Amino acid sequence: MEVLLSGLNSYLGKRAMSNLSREDYNVHGIVRDLDLFKSRVFETLTATLDKVDLLRRGKEFEAFKIESGVGLSIYITHVPTLGELVNLNLELITLKNFIELTKLNGGKRIVYIARLMDKPFIKDIEALLKASNITYTIVLKNLAIGKGSVLDKYMHILINGRYLPYDNAIAKVKFNPISSLDLLRWVYNVDWDKCFLNETIEIGGPRTITVQEIYRLYKKTLYPNAEVKSILVPHFIMSLVFKKAYHIHKEDLIEFKRLMEREYPIDNTSWKNEMLFSFTPLDQVIKLDQ
């Protein structure tokens, strides 16, 4: 099957370009800036990569062609959050053009993947998909983890420091982190011709855990002998502490805080009765996907 993929600059998009292709699953990734994308990848690409600008369109958009036709199109959210009007409008423009590109290549099936934090704003995306007369599924996912993820980068930095500043508002957040490789394997295993037609579903990992507990799991799994002293810090100065003490990029910190503010446990009931799927235990994800 030929699979059209957009949203490559997201964490999941980059991993999909290296881990989603199979012998019977030919992934064709499209991105606006080839050089920028190539400078950010950290794994060997297994998918085909083409330059297509979904915002301004242009000659590459008109010329793009998958000769045997698209069996499935996957769009991973392009913008940092759908909760801001400018970002939402940009997302609607690029998604609309992606739908058109799918149709121009014979496609009739789209999977739209967004973060759980985008759930309150997904109605506009759903309205566009319904109006486009194409079969769709909206997948809202818990935080994806693994090599190169925001959470993974955080954990390595924090555990390798002498002190761990934290505040209870973040430490006690419960969520179901999902292995990015498990999520891609799940996408591959779904029969999209029969399952979740015109539905919105939620997916999370196999275990409900707090941020504090996953920190301890990282430490136990990767750095069992590390000595780190925890220090309770007022919530309002956390950003300053992380930026100054750990040199964590402002964008990464903002993304992490946004994710944590709207994460919650998912029990996967919206899909697990329709298919069998086994997740990788979290300690194994942490140990093996580095």
XYZ file of C-alpha atoms in Angstrom:
290
model
C 0.000 0.000 0.000
C 1.140 3.543 -0.771
C 0.983 5.843 2.282
C 1.157 9.645 2.028
C 2.583 11.277 5.167
C 2.670 14.931 6.266
C 3.790 16.583 9.508
C 7.388 15.400 9.277
C 8.827 18.150 11.464
C 6.948 16.820 14.490
C 8.679 14.263 16.695
C 6.331 11.505 15.555
C 6.715 12.578 11.920
C 10.500 12.279 12.038
C 10.263 8.826 13.616
C 7.650 7.726 11.078
C 10.011 8.556 8.228
C 12.463 6.019 9.643
C 10.200 3.417 11.261
C 6.805 3.207 9.544
C 7.728 1.742 6.159
C 7.348 -1.993 5.598
C 7.648 -4.252 2.580
C 3.914 -3.806 1.966
C 3.717 -0.244 3.340
C 5.473 2.316 1.153
C 5.612 5.672 2.943
C 5.914 8.891 0.921
C 6.756 11.838 3.148
C 6.241 15.443 2.044
C 7.809 18.519 3.594
C 8.221 22.184 2.668
C 11.965 22.516 3.373
C 14.006 19.416 2.528
C 17.329 20.718 3.842
C 15.859 21.819 7.170
C 14.158 18.481 7.666
C 17.298 16.505 6.803
C 19.294 18.570 9.315
C 16.912 17.531 12.111
C 16.564 13.784 11.534
C 18.508 11.471 13.834
C 17.771 8.096 12.200
C 18.254 6.621 8.739
C 15.278 7.389 6.518
C 13.360 4.419 5.129
C 10.580 6.426 3.458
C 10.552 8.413 0.223
C 10.973 12.165 0.760
C 9.587 14.887 -1.529
C 9.339 18.660 -1.395
C 5.723 19.864 -1.281
C 4.559 23.126 0.321
C 1.054 22.626 1.732
C 0.786 26.260 2.808
C 1.663 28.109 -0.395
C 1.258 25.152 -2.772
C 3.222 25.950 -5.940
C 4.690 23.872 -8.747
C 5.792 20.961 -6.527
C 2.240 20.583 -5.234
C 0.822 20.459 -8.748
C 3.503 18.050 -9.976
C 3.406 15.597 -7.063
C 2.180 12.184 -8.170
C 2.079 8.676 -6.746
C 1.478 6.604 -9.871
C -0.202 3.623 -8.209
C -2.434 5.870 -6.086
C -2.626 6.607 -2.374
C -4.143 3.891 -0.188
C -3.870 5.853 3.057
C -2.979 9.432 3.970
C -1.625 10.328 7.418
C -1.516 13.928 8.592
C 0.312 14.652 11.856
C -0.472 18.035 13.400
C 1.810 20.736 11.992
C 1.396 23.485 14.592
C 2.521 23.633 18.259
C -1.070 23.960 19.505
C -4.559 24.270 18.013
C -5.552 26.495 20.930
C -4.289 29.696 19.280
C -6.296 31.186 16.408
C -3.321 31.866 14.121
C -2.060 28.304 14.511
C -5.538 26.859 14.000
C -6.030 28.809 10.778
C -2.653 27.662 9.460
C -3.546 24.082 10.329
C -6.874 24.305 8.497
C -5.169 25.679 5.359
C -2.481 22.991 5.246
C -4.938 20.209 6.085
C -7.337 21.368 3.369
C -4.517 21.301 0.809
C -3.378 17.904 2.067
C -6.884 16.542 1.543
C -6.858 17.907 -2.001
C -3.431 16.364 -2.675
C -4.742 13.057 -1.373
C -7.717 13.180 -3.711
C -5.548 14.173 -6.684
C -3.621 10.958 -6.076
C -6.700 8.760 -5.801
C -6.831 8.686 -2.005
C -10.086 8.310 -0.088
C -8.871 7.704 3.472
C -7.202 10.092 5.922
C -5.911 9.618 9.462
C -5.388 12.873 11.362
C -3.083 12.502 14.390
C -3.097 15.170 17.100
C -2.005 15.478 20.718
C -4.428 14.935 23.560
C -3.992 18.587 24.530
C -5.658 19.563 21.230
C -8.930 17.836 22.116
C -10.815 21.011 23.177
C -10.125 22.568 19.767
C -10.594 19.578 17.475
C -14.145 20.458 16.365
C -12.883 22.760 13.590
C -10.634 20.016 12.246
C -13.531 17.556 12.377
C -15.803 20.017 10.540
C -13.267 20.397 7.713
C -12.839 16.646 7.365
C -16.611 16.101 7.267
C -17.081 18.839 4.650
C -14.339 17.355 2.466
C -16.330 14.225 1.671
C -13.489 11.892 2.595
C -13.401 9.043 5.117
C -11.397 10.089 8.151
C -10.249 9.113 11.622
C -9.009 11.582 14.225
C -6.479 10.023 16.601
C -5.740 11.890 19.840
C -2.617 10.513 21.474
C -1.005 10.719 24.884
C 2.592 11.921 25.038
C 4.800 9.878 22.684
C 8.166 8.896 24.153
C 11.361 7.298 22.931
C 14.683 8.354 21.475
C 14.740 12.086 20.787
C 11.406 12.907 22.454
C 10.986 15.995 24.633
C 10.427 13.810 27.712
C 13.465 11.658 26.942
C 15.707 14.713 26.563
C 14.362 16.154 29.830
C 14.975 12.973 31.787
C 18.589 12.588 30.659
C 19.379 16.215 31.508
C 17.717 16.120 34.919
C 19.179 12.804 36.054
C 22.686 13.899 35.082
C 22.426 16.988 37.277
C 23.257 17.119 40.973
C 19.891 18.593 41.917
C 16.326 18.037 40.727
C 14.092 21.124 41.025
C 10.420 20.187 40.882
C 6.954 21.432 41.769
C 4.011 19.273 42.776
C 1.717 20.629 40.062
C 3.853 18.912 37.405
C 5.214 16.009 39.455
C 1.743 14.622 40.228
C 0.284 14.819 36.694
C -1.004 11.389 35.617
C -0.810 10.248 32.012
C -0.246 7.197 29.806
C 2.946 7.832 27.823
C 3.088 5.759 24.668
C 6.149 4.476 22.881
C 6.480 6.294 19.556
C 7.487 3.001 17.950
C 4.430 1.278 19.446
C 2.209 4.034 18.076
C 3.651 3.615 14.580
C 3.276 -0.156 14.848
C -0.342 0.366 15.905
C -0.956 2.618 12.872
C 0.448 -0.097 10.620
C -1.710 -2.825 12.198
C -5.064 -1.021 11.995
C -7.291 -2.058 9.078
C -8.156 1.500 8.079
C -10.576 0.325 5.383
C -12.847 -1.175 8.046
C -12.022 0.380 11.415
C -12.828 3.731 13.029
C -14.594 5.191 10.008
C -15.399 8.867 10.596
C -14.601 8.533 14.299
C -12.442 10.270 16.890
C -10.462 7.869 19.079
C -7.895 8.256 21.854
C -4.765 6.188 22.396
C -2.307 6.025 25.265
C 0.300 3.639 26.587
C -0.285 0.576 28.770
C 0.457 2.169 32.143
C -0.881 5.165 34.048
C 2.042 6.941 35.670
C 2.902 10.312 37.191
C 5.707 12.547 35.958
C 7.536 11.865 39.213
C 7.196 8.099 38.747
C 8.479 8.142 35.179
C 11.492 10.155 36.330
C 12.223 7.441 38.887
C 11.743 4.750 36.230
C 14.239 6.465 33.909
C 16.710 6.769 36.762
C 16.297 3.135 37.843
C 16.565 1.831 34.281
C 19.378 3.959 32.866
C 21.198 5.565 35.793
C 20.762 3.310 38.850
C 23.808 4.775 40.611
C 23.075 8.445 39.958
C 22.843 10.624 43.053
C 20.368 13.457 42.589
C 18.919 15.599 45.354
C 15.292 16.717 44.898
C 14.404 20.329 45.716
C 10.820 21.606 45.876
C 10.586 24.871 43.913
C 7.626 27.308 43.664
C 5.749 26.758 40.417
C 6.122 30.336 39.191
C 9.937 30.165 38.951
C 10.232 26.670 37.448
C 10.722 27.961 33.901
C 13.553 30.257 34.986
C 15.285 27.472 36.930
C 15.133 25.025 34.029
C 16.303 27.585 31.492
C 19.214 28.904 33.562
C 20.392 25.754 35.315
C 19.829 23.194 32.564
C 19.924 25.310 29.389
C 16.682 23.726 28.216
C 15.336 25.545 25.176
C 12.365 27.801 25.830
C 10.390 26.092 23.025
C 10.926 22.642 24.562
C 9.887 23.900 27.987
C 6.727 25.526 26.618
C 5.821 22.356 24.714
C 6.373 20.173 27.770
C 4.286 22.426 30.022
C 1.463 22.528 27.462
C 1.483 18.753 27.218
C 1.457 18.257 30.962
C -1.345 20.753 31.532
C -3.779 18.738 29.394
C -2.554 15.157 29.702
C -4.769 12.596 31.421
C -4.949 8.795 31.580
C -6.487 6.951 28.631
C -7.837 3.409 28.945
C -8.007 2.777 25.150
C -11.629 1.600 25.273
C -12.399 3.614 22.136
C -10.492 1.132 19.984
C -9.274 -1.973 21.853
C -12.514 -3.893 21.329
C -11.962 -3.743 17.559
C -8.372 -4.985 17.393
C -5.713 -6.815 19.367
C -2.524 -4.970 20.184
C 0.230 -5.447 22.764
C 2.287 -2.538 24.078
C 5.940 -2.582 25.049
C 6.410 -2.183 28.839
C 7.655 1.293 29.771
C 10.916 0.107 31.307
C 11.724 -1.712 28.057
C 10.885 1.383 25.999
C 13.240 3.444 28.136
C 16.002 0.839 27.993
C 15.871 -0.121 24.320
C 14.768 3.007 22.467
C 17.816 5.182 23.101
